[in-house]
């Protein structure tokens, strides 16, 4: 028996001793069919039924016999404790009899004077408190009574596994869980795709980015169930793309170099016209130019590394052509159009070459790449020597 019970027993003994008014000994047997606890009373000097102010009625079937040595009352049928015994206990020891104790008296035995009154109505329970198991001995009652007795308070997120009004039983396990429901969101990157589009505006093998790619976003919402501070369940509520990705578009050239140059030449030549009667030429921009004379004959093409210089000190570039300086003086501004319509455009006589000694070529035209040179090859062309035109025009072909 634990110390708490001992204290209760001692209190009962002292309280009842005050109520004893004579040396008679009473052994009371009180039977209640629904309970099996024992009350032993000794050193009592008065009739229990009378002390408890139990009214003798036919329905109680109370038989009373008096002798000099003892008074014995046998209560043959059950009665409500609140009718009598509860009053004795409460008034004598200032102890409230709980609801489940109201029919807690059955059987009594004659004891020596000075023995204690023992009211046994305790149960052993296991409390699973948010993951920690506690073994406790508590007064019989409801789950609600047990939690109050153990000073366990339920938070707003705590859940009981049984109804709070359920009566506790010996060996019963009561589980209290803290359950929290949370909503969380997660953002993921949605990769963009790279697509290709063919175009005739680029040479074969050439590529060009038409549209830069941009990543999108996907938002996922979850419902999380946390039990005793640990994630117990995670359920996906929604999953949607909240920002669409922008695909990267790469242009892939399909045109052959010759086709592009020919197309450009055709477009340029459509705008170029010559009026020999007035010694004028209209360029592809619509400018009307005056020329002093025109040389016609074979023309070729050459290229040079970036930064290379010419015979006149000019850097080799598109618009600087090699000529025979005896026929076309250095620094002359020219406009060159091939017989097949290819328009080289504005040029300056800025270089020369050995071709003037052993060929009938009238000009060697600069191109930036070997492919350009190969495409141009050898063509007959008209070289117009212009008047009143700045060399700056050769930079805007």
Tab-separated table of N, CA, C and O in Angstrom, residues 43-156:
chain	number	residue	atom	x	y	z
A	43	UNK	N	-14.474	-0.433	16.897
A	43	UNK	CA	-14.496	0.606	17.919
A	43	UNK	C	-15.654	1.568	17.702
A	43	UNK	O	-15.523	2.773	17.877
A	44	UNK	N	-16.799	1.041	17.245
A	44	UNK	CA	-17.978	1.854	16.999
A	44	UNK	C	-18.935	1.708	18.170
A	44	UNK	O	-19.201	0.598	18.621
A	45	UNK	N	-19.511	2.797	18.674
A	45	UNK	CA	-20.339	2.752	19.875
A	45	UNK	C	-21.800	2.989	19.594
A	45	UNK	O	-22.569	3.179	20.523
A	46	UNK	N	-22.139	2.997	18.309
A	46	UNK	CA	-23.556	3.257	18.021
A	46	UNK	C	-23.982	2.459	16.817
A	46	UNK	O	-23.165	1.910	16.091
A	47	UNK	N	-25.239	2.396	16.635
A	47	UNK	CA	-25.805	1.673	15.515
A	47	UNK	C	-25.489	2.410	14.218
A	47	UNK	O	-25.775	3.594	14.077
A	48	UNK	N	-24.855	1.722	13.207
A	48	UNK	CA	-24.456	2.348	11.955
A	48	UNK	C	-25.642	2.936	11.239
A	48	UNK	O	-25.612	4.063	10.747
A	49	UNK	N	-26.686	2.191	11.177
A	49	UNK	CA	-27.876	2.682	10.491
A	49	UNK	C	-28.392	3.933	11.155
A	49	UNK	O	-28.835	4.881	10.497
A	50	UNK	N	-28.349	3.981	12.498
A	50	UNK	CA	-28.830	5.157	13.208
A	50	UNK	C	-27.886	6.325	13.008
A	50	UNK	O	-28.309	7.458	12.751
A	51	UNK	N	-26.545	6.097	13.106
A	51	UNK	CA	-25.550	7.159	12.924
A	51	UNK	C	-25.648	7.750	11.522
A	51	UNK	O	-25.501	8.945	11.317
A	52	UNK	N	-25.863	6.887	10.528
A	52	UNK	CA	-25.964	7.337	9.150
A	52	UNK	C	-27.318	7.889	8.827
A	52	UNK	O	-27.562	8.306	7.703
A	53	UNK	N	-28.210	7.891	9.826
A	53	UNK	CA	-29.567	8.401	9.649
A	53	UNK	C	-30.282	7.675	8.532
A	53	UNK	O	-30.979	8.242	7.711
A	54	UNK	N	-30.047	6.353	8.501
A	54	UNK	CA	-30.730	5.529	7.506
A	54	UNK	C	-32.107	5.198	8.037
A	54	UNK	O	-32.251	4.604	9.098
A	55	UNK	N	-33.088	5.637	7.268
A	55	UNK	CA	-34.466	5.388	7.699
A	55	UNK	C	-34.811	3.933	7.453
A	55	UNK	O	-34.625	3.414	6.369
A	56	UNK	N	-35.298	3.301	8.519
A	56	UNK	CA	-35.652	1.889	8.399
A	56	UNK	C	-36.942	1.766	7.607
A	56	UNK	O	-37.950	2.345	7.980
A	57	UNK	N	-36.860	1.083	6.534
A	57	UNK	CA	-38.025	0.897	5.679
A	57	UNK	C	-38.179	-0.578	5.384
A	57	UNK	O	-37.249	-1.347	5.455
A	58	UNK	N	-39.406	-0.894	4.964
A	58	UNK	CA	-39.680	-2.278	4.616
A	58	UNK	C	-38.809	-2.733	3.445
A	58	UNK	O	-38.364	-3.849	3.389
A	59	UNK	N	-38.582	-1.782	2.529
A	59	UNK	CA	-37.830	-2.175	1.320
A	59	UNK	C	-36.381	-2.469	1.598
A	59	UNK	O	-35.713	-3.110	0.814
A	60	UNK	N	-35.837	-1.975	2.739
A	60	UNK	CA	-34.437	-2.219	3.048
A	60	UNK	C	-34.229	-3.568	3.716
A	60	UNK	O	-33.106	-4.056	3.786
A	61	UNK	N	-35.326	-4.153	4.272
A	61	UNK	CA	-35.195	-5.445	4.951
A	61	UNK	C	-34.081	-5.426	5.982
A	61	UNK	O	-33.231	-6.299	6.000
A	62	UNK	N	-34.062	-4.385	6.848
A	62	UNK	CA	-33.011	-4.281	7.863
A	62	UNK	C	-33.454	-5.023	9.122
A	62	UNK	O	-34.500	-4.753	9.692
A	63	UNK	N	-32.646	-5.979	9.555
A	63	UNK	CA	-32.899	-6.720	10.792
A	63	UNK	C	-31.915	-6.238	11.831
A	63	UNK	O	-30.719	-6.225	11.589
A	64	UNK	N	-32.428	-5.829	12.994
A	64	UNK	CA	-31.562	-5.306	14.055
A	64	UNK	C	-31.685	-6.164	15.308
A	64	UNK	O	-32.769	-6.484	15.756
A	65	UNK	N	-30.532	-6.557	15.836
A	65	UNK	CA	-30.524	-7.301	17.110
A	65	UNK	C	-29.588	-6.599	18.057
A	65	UNK	O	-28.504	-6.207	17.684
A	66	UNK	N	-30.032	-6.378	19.305
A	66	UNK	CA	-29.239	-5.667	20.297
A	66	UNK	C	-28.857	-6.617	21.433
A	66	UNK	O	-29.673	-7.357	21.948
A	67	UNK	N	-27.647	-6.596	21.794
A	67	UNK	CA	-27.179	-7.316	22.966
A	67	UNK	C	-26.304	-6.370	23.744
A	67	UNK	O	-25.986	-5.264	23.283
A	68	UNK	N	-25.858	-6.764	24.909
A	68	UNK	CA	-24.975	-5.916	25.700
A	68	UNK	C	-23.606	-5.789	25.038
A	68	UNK	O	-22.926	-4.778	25.196
A	69	UNK	N	-23.231	-6.813	24.317
A	69	UNK	CA	-21.876	-6.815	23.754
A	69	UNK	C	-21.794	-6.178	22.373
A	69	UNK	O	-20.794	-5.612	21.992
A	70	UNK	N	-22.874	-6.301	21.601
A	70	UNK	CA	-22.733	-5.823	20.219
A	70	UNK	C	-24.076	-5.461	19.608
A	70	UNK	O	-25.120	-5.839	20.121
A	71	UNK	N	-24.009	-4.730	18.612
A	71	UNK	CA	-25.182	-4.414	17.796
A	71	UNK	C	-24.846	-4.828	16.363
A	71	UNK	O	-23.821	-4.422	15.826
A	72	UNK	N	-25.699	-5.621	15.773
A	72	UNK	CA	-25.417	-6.120	14.420
A	72	UNK	C	-26.567	-5.788	13.491
A	72	UNK	O	-27.709	-6.098	13.812
A	73	UNK	N	-26.270	-5.129	12.450
A	73	UNK	CA	-27.275	-4.834	11.416
A	73	UNK	C	-26.899	-5.562	10.135
A	73	UNK	O	-25.780	-5.474	9.684
A	74	UNK	N	-27.854	-6.282	9.613
A	74	UNK	CA	-27.624	-6.941	8.326
A	74	UNK	C	-28.519	-6.287	7.274
A	74	UNK	O	-29.731	-6.305	7.428
A	75	UNK	N	-27.912	-5.692	6.317
A	75	UNK	CA	-28.672	-5.076	5.240
A	75	UNK	C	-28.715	-6.072	4.108
A	75	UNK	O	-27.724	-6.279	3.427
A	76	UNK	N	-29.904	-6.661	3.960
A	76	UNK	CA	-30.014	-7.782	3.048
A	76	UNK	C	-30.104	-7.344	1.589
A	76	UNK	O	-29.770	-8.092	0.696
A	77	UNK	N	-30.622	-6.157	1.392
A	77	UNK	CA	-30.710	-5.669	0.007
A	77	UNK	C	-29.786	-4.468	-0.179
A	77	UNK	O	-29.404	-3.794	0.769
A	78	UNK	N	-29.450	-4.214	-1.439
A	78	UNK	CA	-28.573	-3.079	-1.729
A	78	UNK	C	-29.291	-1.771	-1.463
A	78	UNK	O	-30.498	-1.685	-1.554
A	79	UNK	N	-28.522	-0.753	-1.093
A	79	UNK	CA	-29.088	0.577	-0.918
A	79	UNK	C	-28.085	1.584	-1.426
A	79	UNK	O	-26.907	1.307	-1.537
A	80	UNK	N	-28.580	2.750	-1.743
A	80	UNK	CA	-27.726	3.809	-2.210
A	80	UNK	C	-26.882	4.347	-1.076
A	80	UNK	O	-27.392	4.671	-0.011
A	81	UNK	N	-25.608	4.457	-1.256
A	81	UNK	CA	-24.706	4.934	-0.209
A	81	UNK	C	-25.084	6.336	0.219
A	81	UNK	O	-24.973	6.698	1.372
A	82	UNK	N	-25.564	7.148	-0.753
A	82	UNK	CA	-25.892	8.511	-0.391
A	82	UNK	C	-27.025	8.578	0.638
A	82	UNK	O	-27.240	9.603	1.266
A	83	UNK	N	-27.735	7.459	0.798
A	83	UNK	CA	-28.805	7.431	1.797
A	83	UNK	C	-28.261	7.358	3.207
A	83	UNK	O	-28.938	7.712	4.154
A	84	UNK	N	-27.019	6.891	3.348
A	84	UNK	CA	-26.556	6.730	4.706
A	84	UNK	C	-25.071	6.685	4.877
A	84	UNK	O	-24.463	7.581	5.434
A	85	UNK	N	-24.444	5.625	4.347
A	85	UNK	CA	-23.028	5.410	4.586
A	85	UNK	C	-22.204	6.563	4.045
A	85	UNK	O	-21.230	6.985	4.649
A	86	UNK	N	-22.608	7.101	2.882
A	86	UNK	CA	-21.874	8.228	2.325
A	86	UNK	C	-21.839	9.383	3.307
A	86	UNK	O	-20.828	10.058	3.460
A	87	UNK	N	-22.981	9.596	4.008
A	87	UNK	CA	-23.033	10.687	4.977
A	87	UNK	C	-22.078	10.441	6.134
A	87	UNK	O	-21.444	11.358	6.638
A	88	UNK	N	-21.991	9.162	6.562
A	88	UNK	CA	-21.080	8.835	7.657
A	88	UNK	C	-19.649	9.150	7.254
A	88	UNK	O	-18.910	9.818	7.970
A	89	UNK	N	-19.292	8.661	6.039
A	89	UNK	CA	-17.921	8.841	5.604
A	89	UNK	C	-17.599	10.306	5.401
A	89	UNK	O	-16.607	10.818	5.877
A	90	UNK	N	-18.494	11.002	4.704
A	90	UNK	CA	-18.220	12.393	4.401
A	90	UNK	C	-18.175	13.260	5.647
A	90	UNK	O	-17.318	14.115	5.793
A	91	UNK	N	-19.111	13.031	6.582
A	91	UNK	CA	-19.158	13.874	7.784
A	91	UNK	C	-18.041	13.539	8.746
A	91	UNK	O	-17.557	14.391	9.474
A	92	UNK	N	-17.571	12.294	8.743
A	92	UNK	CA	-16.576	11.874	9.716
A	92	UNK	C	-15.153	12.191	9.262
A	92	UNK	O	-14.311	12.557	10.074
A	93	UNK	N	-14.873	12.044	7.927
A	93	UNK	CA	-13.469	12.199	7.486
A	93	UNK	C	-13.298	13.254	6.388
A	93	UNK	O	-12.261	13.355	5.773
A	94	UNK	N	-14.380	14.029	6.185
A	94	UNK	CA	-14.319	15.105	5.201
A	94	UNK	C	-13.824	14.601	3.835
A	94	UNK	O	-13.022	15.219	3.181
A	95	UNK	N	-14.293	13.469	3.434
A	95	UNK	CA	-13.880	12.864	2.163
A	95	UNK	C	-15.110	12.657	1.288
A	95	UNK	O	-16.101	12.094	1.736
A	96	UNK	N	-15.057	13.134	0.076
A	96	UNK	CA	-16.184	12.990	-0.839
A	96	UNK	C	-16.125	11.627	-1.503
A	96	UNK	O	-15.119	11.246	-2.075
A	97	UNK	N	-17.206	10.923	-1.437
A	97	UNK	CA	-17.284	9.615	-2.077
A	97	UNK	C	-17.633	9.839	-3.538
A	97	UNK	O	-18.620	10.469	-3.860
A	98	UNK	N	-16.824	9.352	-4.432
A	98	UNK	CA	-17.039	9.548	-5.856
A	98	UNK	C	-18.194	8.697	-6.335
A	98	UNK	O	-18.622	7.751	-5.676
A	99	UNK	N	-18.656	9.016	-7.526
A	99	UNK	CA	-19.820	8.328	-8.079
A	99	UNK	C	-19.619	6.825	-8.121
A	99	UNK	O	-20.503	6.065	-7.777
A	100	UNK	N	-18.399	6.411	-8.540
A	100	UNK	CA	-18.162	4.974	-8.651
A	100	UNK	C	-17.971	4.302	-7.286
A	100	UNK	O	-17.906	3.096	-7.183
A	101	UNK	N	-17.849	5.125	-6.208
A	101	UNK	CA	-17.707	4.564	-4.855
A	101	UNK	C	-19.043	4.421	-4.139
A	101	UNK	O	-19.111	3.851	-3.054
A	102	UNK	N	-20.120	4.919	-4.707
A	102	UNK	CA	-21.380	4.986	-3.980
A	102	UNK	C	-21.967	3.621	-3.674
A	102	UNK	O	-22.832	3.485	-2.840
A	103	UNK	N	-21.533	2.609	-4.411
A	103	UNK	CA	-21.959	1.254	-4.111
A	103	UNK	C	-20.730	0.402	-3.844
A	103	UNK	O	-20.606	-0.716	-4.296
A	104	UNK	N	-19.797	0.983	-3.089
A	104	UNK	CA	-18.495	0.367	-2.940
A	104	UNK	C	-18.319	-0.425	-1.651
A	104	UNK	O	-17.205	-0.775	-1.302
A	105	UNK	N	-19.377	-0.676	-0.970
A	105	UNK	CA	-19.247	-1.362	0.319
A	105	UNK	C	-19.927	-2.726	0.263
A	105	UNK	O	-21.100	-2.810	-0.035
A	106	UNK	N	-19.181	-3.766	0.531
A	106	UNK	CA	-19.776	-5.106	0.552
A	106	UNK	C	-18.973	-5.981	1.498
A	106	UNK	O	-17.796	-6.189	1.306
A	107	UNK	N	-19.621	-6.482	2.488
A	107	UNK	CA	-18.943	-7.410	3.395
A	107	UNK	C	-18.173	-6.707	4.482
A	107	UNK	O	-17.613	-5.657	4.283
A	108	UNK	N	-18.147	-7.253	5.647
A	108	UNK	CA	-17.340	-6.717	6.743
A	108	UNK	C	-16.954	-7.859	7.661
A	108	UNK	O	-17.596	-8.883	7.707
A	109	UNK	N	-15.879	-7.693	8.384
A	109	UNK	CA	-15.427	-8.741	9.297
A	109	UNK	C	-15.168	-8.136	10.671
A	109	UNK	O	-14.773	-6.965	10.775
A	110	UNK	N	-15.418	-8.862	11.652
A	110	UNK	CA	-15.206	-8.407	13.021
A	110	UNK	C	-13.710	-8.326	13.295
A	110	UNK	O	-12.984	-9.269	13.068
A	111	UNK	N	-13.239	-7.133	13.696
A	111	UNK	CA	-11.830	-6.911	13.930
A	111	UNK	C	-11.613	-6.439	15.353
A	111	UNK	O	-12.550	-6.049	16.054
A	112	UNK	N	-10.364	-6.505	15.747
A	112	UNK	CA	-10.010	-6.016	17.064
A	112	UNK	C	-10.139	-4.502	17.092
A	112	UNK	O	-9.986	-3.827	16.072
A	113	UNK	N	-10.436	-3.964	18.257
A	113	UNK	CA	-10.553	-2.522	18.400
A	113	UNK	C	-9.243	-1.843	17.979
A	113	UNK	O	-8.170	-2.305	18.304
A	114	UNK	N	-9.375	-0.736	17.240
A	114	UNK	CA	-8.186	-0.004	16.804
A	114	UNK	C	-7.782	-0.275	15.364
A	114	UNK	O	-6.893	0.380	14.851
A	115	UNK	N	-8.443	-1.261	14.722
A	115	UNK	CA	-8.104	-1.519	13.313
A	115	UNK	C	-8.611	-0.395	12.415
A	115	UNK	O	-9.546	0.310	12.760
A	116	UNK	N	-7.964	-0.244	11.258
A	116	UNK	CA	-8.325	0.813	10.331
A	116	UNK	C	-9.488	0.403	9.451
A	116	UNK	O	-9.759	-0.777	9.263
A	117	UNK	N	-10.142	1.427	8.887
A	117	UNK	CA	-11.127	1.199	7.827
A	117	UNK	C	-10.386	1.292	6.496
A	117	UNK	O	-9.696	2.273	6.241
A	118	UNK	N	-10.510	0.309	5.650
A	118	UNK	CA	-9.817	0.263	4.367
A	118	UNK	C	-10.841	0.284	3.241
A	118	UNK	O	-11.684	-0.589	3.168
A	119	UNK	N	-10.757	1.332	2.401
A	119	UNK	CA	-11.628	1.413	1.227
A	119	UNK	C	-10.730	1.262	0.006
A	119	UNK	O	-9.974	2.166	-0.331
A	120	UNK	N	-10.764	0.098	-0.612
A	120	UNK	CA	-9.923	-0.178	-1.780
A	120	UNK	C	-10.738	0.041	-3.056
A	120	UNK	O	-11.697	-0.665	-3.311
A	121	UNK	N	-10.367	1.105	-3.879
A	121	UNK	CA	-11.063	1.363	-5.145
A	121	UNK	C	-10.105	2.049	-6.120
A	121	UNK	O	-10.365	3.124	-6.613
A	122	UNK	N	-8.938	1.416	-6.376
A	122	UNK	CA	-7.883	1.952	-7.227
A	122	UNK	C	-7.616	1.000	-8.394
A	122	UNK	O	-7.830	-0.203	-8.278
A	123	UNK	N	-7.139	1.578	-9.510
A	123	UNK	CA	-6.816	0.757	-10.674
A	123	UNK	C	-5.455	1.186	-11.218
A	123	UNK	O	-5.028	2.323	-11.021
A	124	UNK	N	-4.814	0.264	-11.875
A	124	UNK	CA	-3.534	0.562	-12.522
A	124	UNK	C	-3.783	0.807	-14.009
A	124	UNK	O	-4.435	0.017	-14.681
A	125	UNK	N	-3.231	1.935	-14.502
A	125	UNK	CA	-3.402	2.281	-15.902
A	125	UNK	C	-2.045	2.650	-16.505
A	125	UNK	O	-1.100	2.967	-15.792
A	126	UNK	N	-1.977	2.587	-17.830
A	126	UNK	CA	-0.791	3.022	-18.568
A	126	UNK	C	-1.199	4.235	-19.389
A	126	UNK	O	-2.140	4.166	-20.185
A	127	UNK	N	-0.514	5.334	-19.188
A	127	UNK	CA	-0.792	6.560	-19.933
A	127	UNK	C	0.305	6.736	-20.991
A	127	UNK	O	1.470	6.894	-20.655
A	128	UNK	N	-0.075	6.663	-22.256
A	128	UNK	CA	0.855	6.969	-23.348
A	128	UNK	C	0.715	8.465	-23.623
A	128	UNK	O	-0.144	8.907	-24.381
A	129	UNK	N	1.573	9.246	-22.969
A	129	UNK	CA	1.473	10.703	-23.022
A	129	UNK	C	2.428	11.248	-24.078
A	129	UNK	O	3.610	11.417	-23.838
A	130	UNK	N	1.875	11.476	-25.269
A	130	UNK	CA	2.639	12.059	-26.381
A	130	UNK	C	3.932	11.280	-26.653
A	130	UNK	O	4.992	11.848	-26.893
A	131	UNK	N	3.843	9.949	-26.538
A	131	UNK	CA	4.986	9.100	-26.838
A	131	UNK	C	5.721	8.580	-25.626
A	131	UNK	O	6.511	7.642	-25.733
A	132	UNK	N	5.469	9.166	-24.449
A	132	UNK	CA	6.089	8.687	-23.209
A	132	UNK	C	5.073	7.870	-22.423
A	132	UNK	O	3.980	8.361	-22.115
A	133	UNK	N	5.446	6.637	-22.066
A	133	UNK	CA	4.521	5.771	-21.344
A	133	UNK	C	4.716	5.908	-19.840
A	133	UNK	O	5.830	5.795	-19.324
A	134	UNK	N	3.600	6.148	-19.135
A	134	UNK	CA	3.610	6.326	-17.691
A	134	UNK	C	2.732	5.255	-17.063
A	134	UNK	O	1.581	5.082	-17.449
A	135	UNK	N	3.267	4.524	-16.096
A	135	UNK	CA	2.491	3.537	-15.344
A	135	UNK	C	2.012	4.201	-14.061
A	135	UNK	O	2.813	4.603	-13.222
A	136	UNK	N	0.695	4.285	-13.895
A	136	UNK	CA	0.119	5.008	-12.761
A	136	UNK	C	-0.971	4.189	-12.092
A	136	UNK	O	-1.643	3.372	-12.720
A	137	UNK	N	-1.135	4.436	-10.760
A	137	UNK	CA	-2.236	3.857	-9.991
A	137	UNK	C	-3.135	5.019	-9.609
A	137	UNK	O	-2.703	5.982	-8.972
A	138	UNK	N	-4.387	4.949	-10.047
A	138	UNK	CA	-5.295	6.085	-9.888
A	138	UNK	C	-6.618	5.613	-9.302
A	138	UNK	O	-6.966	4.429	-9.391
A	139	UNK	N	-7.383	6.547	-8.674
A	139	UNK	CA	-8.717	6.191	-8.204
A	139	UNK	C	-9.598	5.807	-9.377
A	139	UNK	O	-9.483	6.381	-10.463
A	140	UNK	N	-10.473	4.847	-9.128
A	140	UNK	CA	-11.389	4.436	-10.186
A	140	UNK	C	-12.295	5.600	-10.535
A	140	UNK	O	-12.674	6.400	-9.684
A	141	UNK	N	-12.589	5.732	-11.804
A	141	UNK	CA	-13.437	6.810	-12.279
A	141	UNK	C	-13.426	6.808	-13.793
A	141	UNK	O	-13.164	5.791	-14.432
A	142	UNK	N	-13.648	7.966	-14.368
A	142	UNK	CA	-13.625	8.086	-15.817
A	142	UNK	C	-12.215	8.481	-16.278
A	142	UNK	O	-11.362	8.843	-15.470
A	143	UNK	N	-12.018	8.412	-17.601
A	143	UNK	CA	-10.746	8.865	-18.167
A	143	UNK	C	-10.523	10.330	-17.828
A	143	UNK	O	-9.420	10.752	-17.494
A	144	UNK	N	-11.595	11.098	-17.871
A	144	UNK	CA	-11.526	12.512	-17.530
A	144	UNK	C	-11.045	12.698	-16.088
A	144	UNK	O	-10.210	13.564	-15.801
A	145	UNK	N	-11.587	11.865	-15.140
A	145	UNK	CA	-11.168	11.929	-13.733
A	145	UNK	C	-9.686	11.581	-13.594
A	145	UNK	O	-8.948	12.204	-12.829
A	146	UNK	N	-9.252	10.570	-14.337
A	146	UNK	CA	-7.860	10.129	-14.261
A	146	UNK	C	-6.903	11.235	-14.689
A	146	UNK	O	-5.896	11.489	-14.030
A	147	UNK	N	-7.227	11.901	-15.793
A	147	UNK	CA	-6.360	12.985	-16.275
A	147	UNK	C	-6.327	14.131	-15.274
A	147	UNK	O	-5.267	14.728	-15.041
A	148	UNK	N	-7.480	14.412	-14.648
A	148	UNK	CA	-7.522	15.484	-13.649
A	148	UNK	C	-6.693	15.107	-12.428
A	148	UNK	O	-5.967	15.935	-11.874
A	149	UNK	N	-6.797	13.842	-12.011
A	149	UNK	CA	-6.048	13.378	-10.850
A	149	UNK	C	-4.540	13.471	-11.096
A	149	UNK	O	-3.771	13.859	-10.208
A	150	UNK	N	-4.107	13.142	-12.333
A	150	UNK	CA	-2.684	13.179	-12.674
A	150	UNK	C	-2.244	14.568	-13.153
A	150	UNK	O	-1.087	14.753	-13.518
A	151	UNK	N	-3.170	15.521	-13.123
A	151	UNK	CA	-2.885	16.895	-13.534
A	151	UNK	C	-2.344	16.938	-14.967
A	151	UNK	O	-1.402	17.657	-15.281
A	152	UNK	N	-2.975	16.164	-15.847
A	152	UNK	CA	-2.627	16.156	-17.264
A	152	UNK	C	-3.657	16.999	-17.994
A	152	UNK	O	-4.850	16.678	-17.999
A	153	UNK	N	-3.208	18.065	-18.597
A	153	UNK	CA	-4.102	18.969	-19.307
A	153	UNK	C	-3.934	18.757	-20.807
A	153	UNK	O	-2.823	18.666	-21.312
A	154	UNK	N	-5.039	18.689	-21.499
A	154	UNK	CA	-5.018	18.479	-22.940
A	154	UNK	C	-4.909	19.814	-23.672
A	154	UNK	O	-5.656	20.750	-23.376
A	155	UNK	N	-3.963	19.898	-24.601
A	155	UNK	CA	-3.838	21.084	-25.436
A	155	UNK	C	-4.837	21.042	-26.574
A	155	UNK	O	-5.538	20.040	-26.788
A	156	UNK	N	-4.895	22.134	-27.348
A	156	UNK	CA	-5.894	22.217	-28.414
A	156	UNK	C	-5.643	21.191	-29.524
A	156	UNK	O	-6.570	20.839	-30.259
